[in-house]
Coordinates of C-alpha atoms in Angstrom, one line a residue:
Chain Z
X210 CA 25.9 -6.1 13.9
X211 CA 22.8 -6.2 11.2
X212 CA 20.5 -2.8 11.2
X213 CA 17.6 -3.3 12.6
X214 CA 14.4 -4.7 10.3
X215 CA 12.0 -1.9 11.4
X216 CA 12.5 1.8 11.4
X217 CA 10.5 4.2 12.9
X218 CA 11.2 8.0 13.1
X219 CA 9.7 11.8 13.2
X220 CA 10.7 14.6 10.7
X221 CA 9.5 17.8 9.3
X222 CA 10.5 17.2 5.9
X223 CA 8.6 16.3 3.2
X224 CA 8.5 12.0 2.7
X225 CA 9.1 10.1 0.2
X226 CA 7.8 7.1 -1.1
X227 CA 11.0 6.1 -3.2
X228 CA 13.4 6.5 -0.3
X229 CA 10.7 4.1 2.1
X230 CA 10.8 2.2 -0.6
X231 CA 14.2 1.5 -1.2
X232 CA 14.2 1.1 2.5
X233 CA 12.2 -1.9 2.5
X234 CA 14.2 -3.8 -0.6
X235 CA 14.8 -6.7 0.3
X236 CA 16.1 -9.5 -2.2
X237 CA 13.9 -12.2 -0.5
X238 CA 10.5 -9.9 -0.6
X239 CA 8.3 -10.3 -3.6
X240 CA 6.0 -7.7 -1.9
X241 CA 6.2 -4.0 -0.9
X242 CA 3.0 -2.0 0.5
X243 CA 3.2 1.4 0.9
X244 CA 0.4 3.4 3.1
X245 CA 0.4 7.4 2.7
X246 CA -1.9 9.2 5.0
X247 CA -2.7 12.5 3.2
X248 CA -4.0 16.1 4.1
X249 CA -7.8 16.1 2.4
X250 CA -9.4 19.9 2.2
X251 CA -12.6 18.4 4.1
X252 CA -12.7 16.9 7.7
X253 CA -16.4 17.0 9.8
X254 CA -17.9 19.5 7.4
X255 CA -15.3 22.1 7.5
X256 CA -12.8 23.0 4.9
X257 CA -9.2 22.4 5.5
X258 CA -7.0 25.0 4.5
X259 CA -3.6 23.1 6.1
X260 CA -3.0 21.0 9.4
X261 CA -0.2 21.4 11.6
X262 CA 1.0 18.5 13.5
X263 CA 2.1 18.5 17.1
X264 CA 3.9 16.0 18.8
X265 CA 5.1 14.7 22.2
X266 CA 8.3 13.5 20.2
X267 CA 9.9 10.6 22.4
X268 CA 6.7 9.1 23.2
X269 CA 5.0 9.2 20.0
X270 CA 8.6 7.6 18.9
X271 CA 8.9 4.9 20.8
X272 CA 5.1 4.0 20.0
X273 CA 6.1 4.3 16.4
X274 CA 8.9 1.7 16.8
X275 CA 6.9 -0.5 19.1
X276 CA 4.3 -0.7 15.8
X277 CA 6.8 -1.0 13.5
X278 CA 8.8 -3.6 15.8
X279 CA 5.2 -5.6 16.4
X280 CA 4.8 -5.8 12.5
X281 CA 8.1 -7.7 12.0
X282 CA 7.0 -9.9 14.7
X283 CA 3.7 -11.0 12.7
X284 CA 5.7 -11.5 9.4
X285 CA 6.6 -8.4 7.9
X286 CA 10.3 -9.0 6.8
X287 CA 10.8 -4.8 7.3
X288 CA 8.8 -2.6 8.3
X289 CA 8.8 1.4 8.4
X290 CA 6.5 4.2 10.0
X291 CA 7.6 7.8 9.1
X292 CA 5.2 10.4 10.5
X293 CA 5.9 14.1 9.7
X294 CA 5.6 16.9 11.6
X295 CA 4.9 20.8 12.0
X296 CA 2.7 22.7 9.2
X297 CA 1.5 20.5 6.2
X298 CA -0.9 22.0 3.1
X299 CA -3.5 20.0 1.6
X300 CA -2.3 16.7 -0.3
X301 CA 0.9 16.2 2.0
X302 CA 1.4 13.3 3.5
X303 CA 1.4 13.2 6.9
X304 CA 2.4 9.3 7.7
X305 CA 3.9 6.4 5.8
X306 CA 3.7 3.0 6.6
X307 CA 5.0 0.5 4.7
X308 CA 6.0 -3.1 4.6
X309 CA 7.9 -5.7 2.8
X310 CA 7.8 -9.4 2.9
X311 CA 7.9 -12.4 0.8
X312 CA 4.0 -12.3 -0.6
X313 CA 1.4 -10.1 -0.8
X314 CA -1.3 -11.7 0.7
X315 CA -0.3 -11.1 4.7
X316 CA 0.8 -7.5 3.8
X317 CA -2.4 -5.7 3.1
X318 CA -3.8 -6.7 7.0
X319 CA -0.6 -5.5 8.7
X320 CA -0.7 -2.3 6.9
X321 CA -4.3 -2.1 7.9
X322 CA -3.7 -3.0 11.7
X323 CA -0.4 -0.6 12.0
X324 CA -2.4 2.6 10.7
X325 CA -5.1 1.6 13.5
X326 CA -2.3 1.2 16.2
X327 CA -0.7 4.7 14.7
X328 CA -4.1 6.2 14.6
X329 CA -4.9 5.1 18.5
X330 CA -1.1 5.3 19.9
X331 CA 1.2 7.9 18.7
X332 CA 1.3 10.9 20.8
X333 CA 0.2 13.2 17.5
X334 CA -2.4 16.0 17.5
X335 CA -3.6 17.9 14.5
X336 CA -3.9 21.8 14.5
X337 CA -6.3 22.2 11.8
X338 CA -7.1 25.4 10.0
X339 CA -10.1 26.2 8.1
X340 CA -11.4 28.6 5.7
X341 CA -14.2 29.6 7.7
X342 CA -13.3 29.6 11.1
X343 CA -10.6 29.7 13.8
X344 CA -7.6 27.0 14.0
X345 CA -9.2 23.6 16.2
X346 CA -7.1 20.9 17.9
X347 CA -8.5 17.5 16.7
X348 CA -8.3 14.6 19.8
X349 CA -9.3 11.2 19.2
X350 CA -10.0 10.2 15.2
Chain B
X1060 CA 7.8 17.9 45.8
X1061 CA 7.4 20.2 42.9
X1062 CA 6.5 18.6 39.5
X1063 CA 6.5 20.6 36.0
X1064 CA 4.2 18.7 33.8
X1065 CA 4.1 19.4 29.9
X1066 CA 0.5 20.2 28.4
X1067 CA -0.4 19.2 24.5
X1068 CA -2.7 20.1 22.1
X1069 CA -6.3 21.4 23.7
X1070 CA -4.7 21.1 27.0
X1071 CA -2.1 23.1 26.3
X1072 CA -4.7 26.3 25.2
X1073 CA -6.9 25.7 27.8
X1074 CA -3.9 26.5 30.6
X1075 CA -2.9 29.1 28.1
X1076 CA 0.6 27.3 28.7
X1077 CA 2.6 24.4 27.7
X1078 CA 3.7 23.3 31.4
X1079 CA 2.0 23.5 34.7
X1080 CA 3.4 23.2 38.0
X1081 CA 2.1 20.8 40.6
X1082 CA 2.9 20.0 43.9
X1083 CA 2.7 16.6 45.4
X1084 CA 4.0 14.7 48.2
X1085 CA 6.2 11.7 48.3
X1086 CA 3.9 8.7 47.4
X1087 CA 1.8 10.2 45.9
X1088 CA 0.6 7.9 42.4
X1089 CA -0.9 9.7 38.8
X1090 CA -3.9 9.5 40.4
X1091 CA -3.1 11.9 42.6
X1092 CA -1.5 14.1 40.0
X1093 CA -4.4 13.9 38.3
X1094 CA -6.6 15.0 41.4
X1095 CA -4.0 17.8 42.3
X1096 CA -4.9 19.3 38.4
X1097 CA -8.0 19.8 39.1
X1098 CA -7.8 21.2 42.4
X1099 CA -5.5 23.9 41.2
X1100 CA -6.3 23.8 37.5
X1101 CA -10.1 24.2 37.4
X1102 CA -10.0 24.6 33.6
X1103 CA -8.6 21.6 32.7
X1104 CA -11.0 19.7 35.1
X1105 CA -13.2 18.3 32.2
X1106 CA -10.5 17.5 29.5
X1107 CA -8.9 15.3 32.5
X1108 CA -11.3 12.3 31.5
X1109 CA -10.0 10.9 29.0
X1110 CA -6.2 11.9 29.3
X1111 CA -3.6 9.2 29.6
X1112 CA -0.6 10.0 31.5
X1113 CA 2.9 9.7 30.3
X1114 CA 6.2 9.6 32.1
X1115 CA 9.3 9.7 30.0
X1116 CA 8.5 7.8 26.7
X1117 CA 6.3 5.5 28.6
X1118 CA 2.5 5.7 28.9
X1119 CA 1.7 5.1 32.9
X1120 CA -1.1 3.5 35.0
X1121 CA -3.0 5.9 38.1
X1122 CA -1.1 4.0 40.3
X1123 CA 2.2 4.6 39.3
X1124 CA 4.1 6.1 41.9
X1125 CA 5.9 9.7 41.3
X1126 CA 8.9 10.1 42.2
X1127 CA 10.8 13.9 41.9
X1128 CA 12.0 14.8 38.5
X1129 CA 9.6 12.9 36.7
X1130 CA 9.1 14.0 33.3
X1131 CA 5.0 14.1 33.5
X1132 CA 3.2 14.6 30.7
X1133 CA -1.0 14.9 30.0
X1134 CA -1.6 12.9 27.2
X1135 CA -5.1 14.0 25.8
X1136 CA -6.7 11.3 22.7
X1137 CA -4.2 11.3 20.0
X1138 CA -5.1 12.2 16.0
X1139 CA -1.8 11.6 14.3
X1140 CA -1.4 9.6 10.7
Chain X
X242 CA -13.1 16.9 -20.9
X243 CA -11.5 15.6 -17.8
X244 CA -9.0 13.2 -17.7
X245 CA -10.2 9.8 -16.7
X246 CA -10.0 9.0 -13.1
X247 CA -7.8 5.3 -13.9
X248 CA -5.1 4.6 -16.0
X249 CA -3.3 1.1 -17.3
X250 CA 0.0 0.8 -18.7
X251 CA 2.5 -1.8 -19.7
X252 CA 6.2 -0.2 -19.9
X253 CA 9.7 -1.3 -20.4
X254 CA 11.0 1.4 -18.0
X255 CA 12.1 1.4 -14.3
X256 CA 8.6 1.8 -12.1
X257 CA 8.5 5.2 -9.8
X258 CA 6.1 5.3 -6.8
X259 CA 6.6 8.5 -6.2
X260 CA 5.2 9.3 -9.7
X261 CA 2.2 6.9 -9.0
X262 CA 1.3 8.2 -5.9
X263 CA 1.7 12.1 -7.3
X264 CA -0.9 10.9 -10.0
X265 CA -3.5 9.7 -7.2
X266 CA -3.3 12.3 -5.7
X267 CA -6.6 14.7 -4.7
X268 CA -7.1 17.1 -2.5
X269 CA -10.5 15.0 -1.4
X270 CA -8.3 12.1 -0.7
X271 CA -6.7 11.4 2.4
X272 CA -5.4 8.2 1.9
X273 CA -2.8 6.9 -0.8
X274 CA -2.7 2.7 -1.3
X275 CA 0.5 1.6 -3.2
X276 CA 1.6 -2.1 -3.9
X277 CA 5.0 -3.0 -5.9
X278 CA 5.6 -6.7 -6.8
X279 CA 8.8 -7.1 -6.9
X280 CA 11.3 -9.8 -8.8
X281 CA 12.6 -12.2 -5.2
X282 CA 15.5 -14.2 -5.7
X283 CA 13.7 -17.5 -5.0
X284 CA 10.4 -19.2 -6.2
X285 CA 9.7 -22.9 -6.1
X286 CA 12.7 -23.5 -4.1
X287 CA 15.0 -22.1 -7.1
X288 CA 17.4 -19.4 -7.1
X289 CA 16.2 -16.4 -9.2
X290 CA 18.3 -14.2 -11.0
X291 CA 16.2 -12.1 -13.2
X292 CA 12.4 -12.7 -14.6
X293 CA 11.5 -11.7 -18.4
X294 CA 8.4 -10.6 -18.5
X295 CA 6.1 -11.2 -21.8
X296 CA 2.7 -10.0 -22.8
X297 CA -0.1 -10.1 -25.2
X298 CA 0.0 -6.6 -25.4
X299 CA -3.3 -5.0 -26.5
X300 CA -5.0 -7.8 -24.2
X301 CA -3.2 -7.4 -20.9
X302 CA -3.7 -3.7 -21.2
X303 CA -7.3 -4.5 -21.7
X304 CA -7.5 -5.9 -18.5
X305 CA -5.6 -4.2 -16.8
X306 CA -7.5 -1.1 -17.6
X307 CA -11.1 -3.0 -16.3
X308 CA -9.5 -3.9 -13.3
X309 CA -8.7 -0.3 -12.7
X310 CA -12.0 0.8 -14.0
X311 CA -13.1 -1.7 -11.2
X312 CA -11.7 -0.1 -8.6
X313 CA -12.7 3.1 -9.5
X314 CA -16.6 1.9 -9.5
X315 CA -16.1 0.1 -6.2
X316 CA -15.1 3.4 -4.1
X317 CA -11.6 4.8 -5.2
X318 CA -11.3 8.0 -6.2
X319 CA -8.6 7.1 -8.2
X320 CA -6.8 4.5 -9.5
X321 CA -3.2 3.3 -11.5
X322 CA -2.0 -0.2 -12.7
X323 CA 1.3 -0.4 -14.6
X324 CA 3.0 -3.3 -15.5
X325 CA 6.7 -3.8 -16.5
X326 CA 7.9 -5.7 -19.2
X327 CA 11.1 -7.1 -20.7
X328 CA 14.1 -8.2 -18.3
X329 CA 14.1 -7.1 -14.5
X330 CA 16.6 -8.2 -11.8
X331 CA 16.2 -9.0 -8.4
X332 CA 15.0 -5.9 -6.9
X333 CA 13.6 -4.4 -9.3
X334 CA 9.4 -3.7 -9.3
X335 CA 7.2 -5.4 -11.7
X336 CA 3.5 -4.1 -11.2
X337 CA 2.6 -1.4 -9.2
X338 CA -0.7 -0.8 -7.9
X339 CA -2.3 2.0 -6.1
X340 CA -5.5 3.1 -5.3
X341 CA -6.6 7.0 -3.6
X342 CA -9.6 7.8 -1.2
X343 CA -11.0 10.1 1.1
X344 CA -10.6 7.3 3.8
X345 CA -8.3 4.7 4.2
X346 CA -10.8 1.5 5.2
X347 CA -11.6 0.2 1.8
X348 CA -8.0 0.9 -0.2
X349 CA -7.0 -2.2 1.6
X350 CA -9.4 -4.5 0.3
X351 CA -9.6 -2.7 -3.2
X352 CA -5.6 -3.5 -3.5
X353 CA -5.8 -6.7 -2.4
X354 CA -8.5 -7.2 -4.7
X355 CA -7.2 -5.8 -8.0
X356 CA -4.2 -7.6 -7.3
X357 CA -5.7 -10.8 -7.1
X358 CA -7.4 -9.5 -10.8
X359 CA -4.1 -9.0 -12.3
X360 CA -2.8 -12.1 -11.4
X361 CA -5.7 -13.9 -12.9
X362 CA -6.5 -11.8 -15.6
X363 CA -3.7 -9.8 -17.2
X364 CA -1.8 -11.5 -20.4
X365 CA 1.8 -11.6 -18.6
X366 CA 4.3 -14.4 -18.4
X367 CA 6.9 -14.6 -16.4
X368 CA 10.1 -16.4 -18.2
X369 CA 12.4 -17.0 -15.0
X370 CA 16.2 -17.2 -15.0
X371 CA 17.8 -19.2 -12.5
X372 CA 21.7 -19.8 -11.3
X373 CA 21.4 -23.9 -11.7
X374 CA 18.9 -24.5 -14.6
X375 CA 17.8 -23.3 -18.0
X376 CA 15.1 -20.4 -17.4
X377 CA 11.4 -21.9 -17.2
X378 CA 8.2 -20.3 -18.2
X379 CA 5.6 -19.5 -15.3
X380 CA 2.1 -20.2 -16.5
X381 CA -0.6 -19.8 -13.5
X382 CA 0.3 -18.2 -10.0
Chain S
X769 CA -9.6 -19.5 -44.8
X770 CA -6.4 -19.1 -43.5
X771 CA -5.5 -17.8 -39.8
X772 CA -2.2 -17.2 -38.1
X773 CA -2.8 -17.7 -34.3
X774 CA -0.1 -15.6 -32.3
X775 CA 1.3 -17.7 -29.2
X776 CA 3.4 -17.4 -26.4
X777 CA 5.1 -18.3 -23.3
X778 CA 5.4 -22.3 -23.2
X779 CA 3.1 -22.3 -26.4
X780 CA 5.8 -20.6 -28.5
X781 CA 9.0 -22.6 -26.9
X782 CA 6.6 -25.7 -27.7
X783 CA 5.8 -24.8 -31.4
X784 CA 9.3 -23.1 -32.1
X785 CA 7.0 -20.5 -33.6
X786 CA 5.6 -17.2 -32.2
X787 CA 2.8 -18.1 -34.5
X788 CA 1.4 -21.1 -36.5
X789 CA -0.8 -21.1 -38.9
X790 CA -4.4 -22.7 -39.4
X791 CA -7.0 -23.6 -41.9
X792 CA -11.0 -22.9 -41.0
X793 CA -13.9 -23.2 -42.9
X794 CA -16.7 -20.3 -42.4
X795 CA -18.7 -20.9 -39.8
X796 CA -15.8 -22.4 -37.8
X797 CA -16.2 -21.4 -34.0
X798 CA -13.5 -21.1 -31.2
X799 CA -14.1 -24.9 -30.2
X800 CA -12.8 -26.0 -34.1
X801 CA -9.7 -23.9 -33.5
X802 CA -8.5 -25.7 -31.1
X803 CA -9.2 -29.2 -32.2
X804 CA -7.8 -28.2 -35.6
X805 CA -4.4 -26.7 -33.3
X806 CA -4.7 -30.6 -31.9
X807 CA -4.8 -31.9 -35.3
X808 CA -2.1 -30.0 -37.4
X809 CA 0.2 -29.5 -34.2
X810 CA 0.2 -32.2 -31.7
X811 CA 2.9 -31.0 -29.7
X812 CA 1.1 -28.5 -28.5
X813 CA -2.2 -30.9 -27.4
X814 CA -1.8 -31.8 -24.0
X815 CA -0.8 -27.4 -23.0
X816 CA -4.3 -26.5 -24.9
X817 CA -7.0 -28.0 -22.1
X818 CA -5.8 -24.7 -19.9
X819 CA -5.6 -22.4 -22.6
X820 CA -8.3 -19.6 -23.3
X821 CA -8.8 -18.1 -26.8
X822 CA -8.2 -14.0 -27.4
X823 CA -9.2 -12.3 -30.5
X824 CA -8.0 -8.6 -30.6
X825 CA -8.1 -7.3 -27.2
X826 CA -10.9 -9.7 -25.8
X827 CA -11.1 -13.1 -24.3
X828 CA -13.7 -15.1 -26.3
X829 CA -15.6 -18.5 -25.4
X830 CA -15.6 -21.9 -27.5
X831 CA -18.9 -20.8 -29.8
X832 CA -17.7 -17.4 -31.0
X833 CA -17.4 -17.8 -34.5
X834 CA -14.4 -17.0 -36.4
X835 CA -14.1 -14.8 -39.3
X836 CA -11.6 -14.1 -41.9
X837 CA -9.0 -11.9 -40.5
X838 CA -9.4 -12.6 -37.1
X839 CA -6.4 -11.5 -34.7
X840 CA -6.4 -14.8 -32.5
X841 CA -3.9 -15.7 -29.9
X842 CA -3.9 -18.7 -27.3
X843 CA -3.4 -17.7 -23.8
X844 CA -1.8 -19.9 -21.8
X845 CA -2.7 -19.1 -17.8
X846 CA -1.0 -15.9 -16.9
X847 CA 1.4 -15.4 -14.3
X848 CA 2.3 -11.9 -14.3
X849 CA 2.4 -9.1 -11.2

């Protein structure tokens, strides 16, 4: 039995580009696109002293997987959606998407449609903390 | 039929809890979960809007029907990645 | 004297993503943009088995370092273009690309667009190696 | 005066010669380069209509003019990334 093509999971560890990466290697894939979604010290105005990032974990997994899984559908050859969780500082990054397939050229859109599926889909909410001012659950982004 | 449902993220401090109990009857759909909230949970009443409704791993429609043991869950507009 | 916000190299040594992506970082940037082209093991209906890659040297890094200058004018807060030479296998990345931002919307066009740069403007040649026929020089793409 | 125009990928398999070497007269632009290159080395001829002409680190057109010293090279098109 082959391992699936797409991988989708949750962790609280740090991520790595290298390990998604080598993940996506695939000797018939000219192309690797890697998305990192990172924790910026600005959001509405406010500065952002860390996020921490809550989750309803099966549900926001098996939307990750359905992404991930509809990616490889529309060409990607692999595809892989790692989205951390619990207290991040600024410049962490908070999801990684990435694909592989034979060329380029398709790549760039998937990425782009899979961050807005993440972005409208995954049962994840952000706890943000602020210099100036009490803690504030972001909802919808 | 007594129903536990789990709260997230604004939800979850406006109930000052991460579960609330509701009681429904058998038949009764999401709709009528959602109606039961804000009967007995007047605080939540105006984040209800726009929450989605989860059971399991699986979002869920208002007319889903509930059956006991469901694993409920309010699902208020996500802002992961 | 700060340190320019783009940089261009040409190297003979394994490409790191993780490296890449630690250099875009910013803590105003909440979205990372990586590409790797990578040697495939088939082009023009030929099995590959490694590439040599060639340069004009002074010239490709010339270009390569407008490109990223490019990008920088055009909206990203940062940006890194390094290009491999000498002989990779299968596997193995020859040009990564990456691009930071506040926002993710416009990293996807500026990486798709610098790539398409590279490929037309950077002095590179690919000499491929195949399993059933003398290696052939690449000239356009 | 003398030039030695650096070449590569099918260029230098062509010539057998990472470089070859070219007489000018001052004045001489781009465009007399290469019809000299057709002249003195007519096995490269028919690989010249796509090539462009770099002197240093630059790309130049057919009417830059070409001075002792120049560091010339003929760029075949590219096919790097």
């Amino acid at each position: 039995m082959s391992p699936e093509p797409y991988s989708a999971s949750l962790t609280r560890d740090p991520l790595s580009t290298e390990e998604a990466s080598r993940w996506l290697q695939d000797s018939t894939c000219g192309a690797i696109h890697l998305f990192c979604g990172v924790v910026r010290d600005l959001n509405r105005e406010q500065t952002v002293t860390r996020i921490e990032y809550h989750s309803h974990e099966p549900l926001a997994l098996k939307s990750l997987e359905k992404i991930v899984a509809g990616l490889v559908e529309s060409g990607a050859t692999k595809a892989i959606a790692i989205h951390r969780l619990g207290m991040l500082e600024v410049g962490e990054t908070s999801i990684l998407l990435g694909v592989s397939l034979p060329h380029r050229k398709r790549g760039f859109e998937l990425l782009e449609r899979g961050m807005l599926e993440i972005k409208s889909e995954v049962a994840v909410w952000k706890h943000e903390h602020y210099t100036d001012s009490p803690p504030e659950w972001i909802e919808g982004s | 039929m007594n129903l536990n449902i789990l709260l997230f993220a604004s939800l979850k401090d406006a109930a000052g809890s991460s579960t609330i109990d509701i009681k429904l009857t058998e038949g009764d759909r999401v709709a009528d979960l959602i109606e039961a909230i804000r009967r007995d949970h007047p605080q939540l009443s105006e984040r209800l809007d726009h929450v989605r409704v989860a059971l399991g791993d699986e979002f869920v429609t208002p007319e889903t029907v509930i059956t006991e043991g469901a694993e409920l869950a309010l699902i208020p507009p996500v802002s992961g990645g």
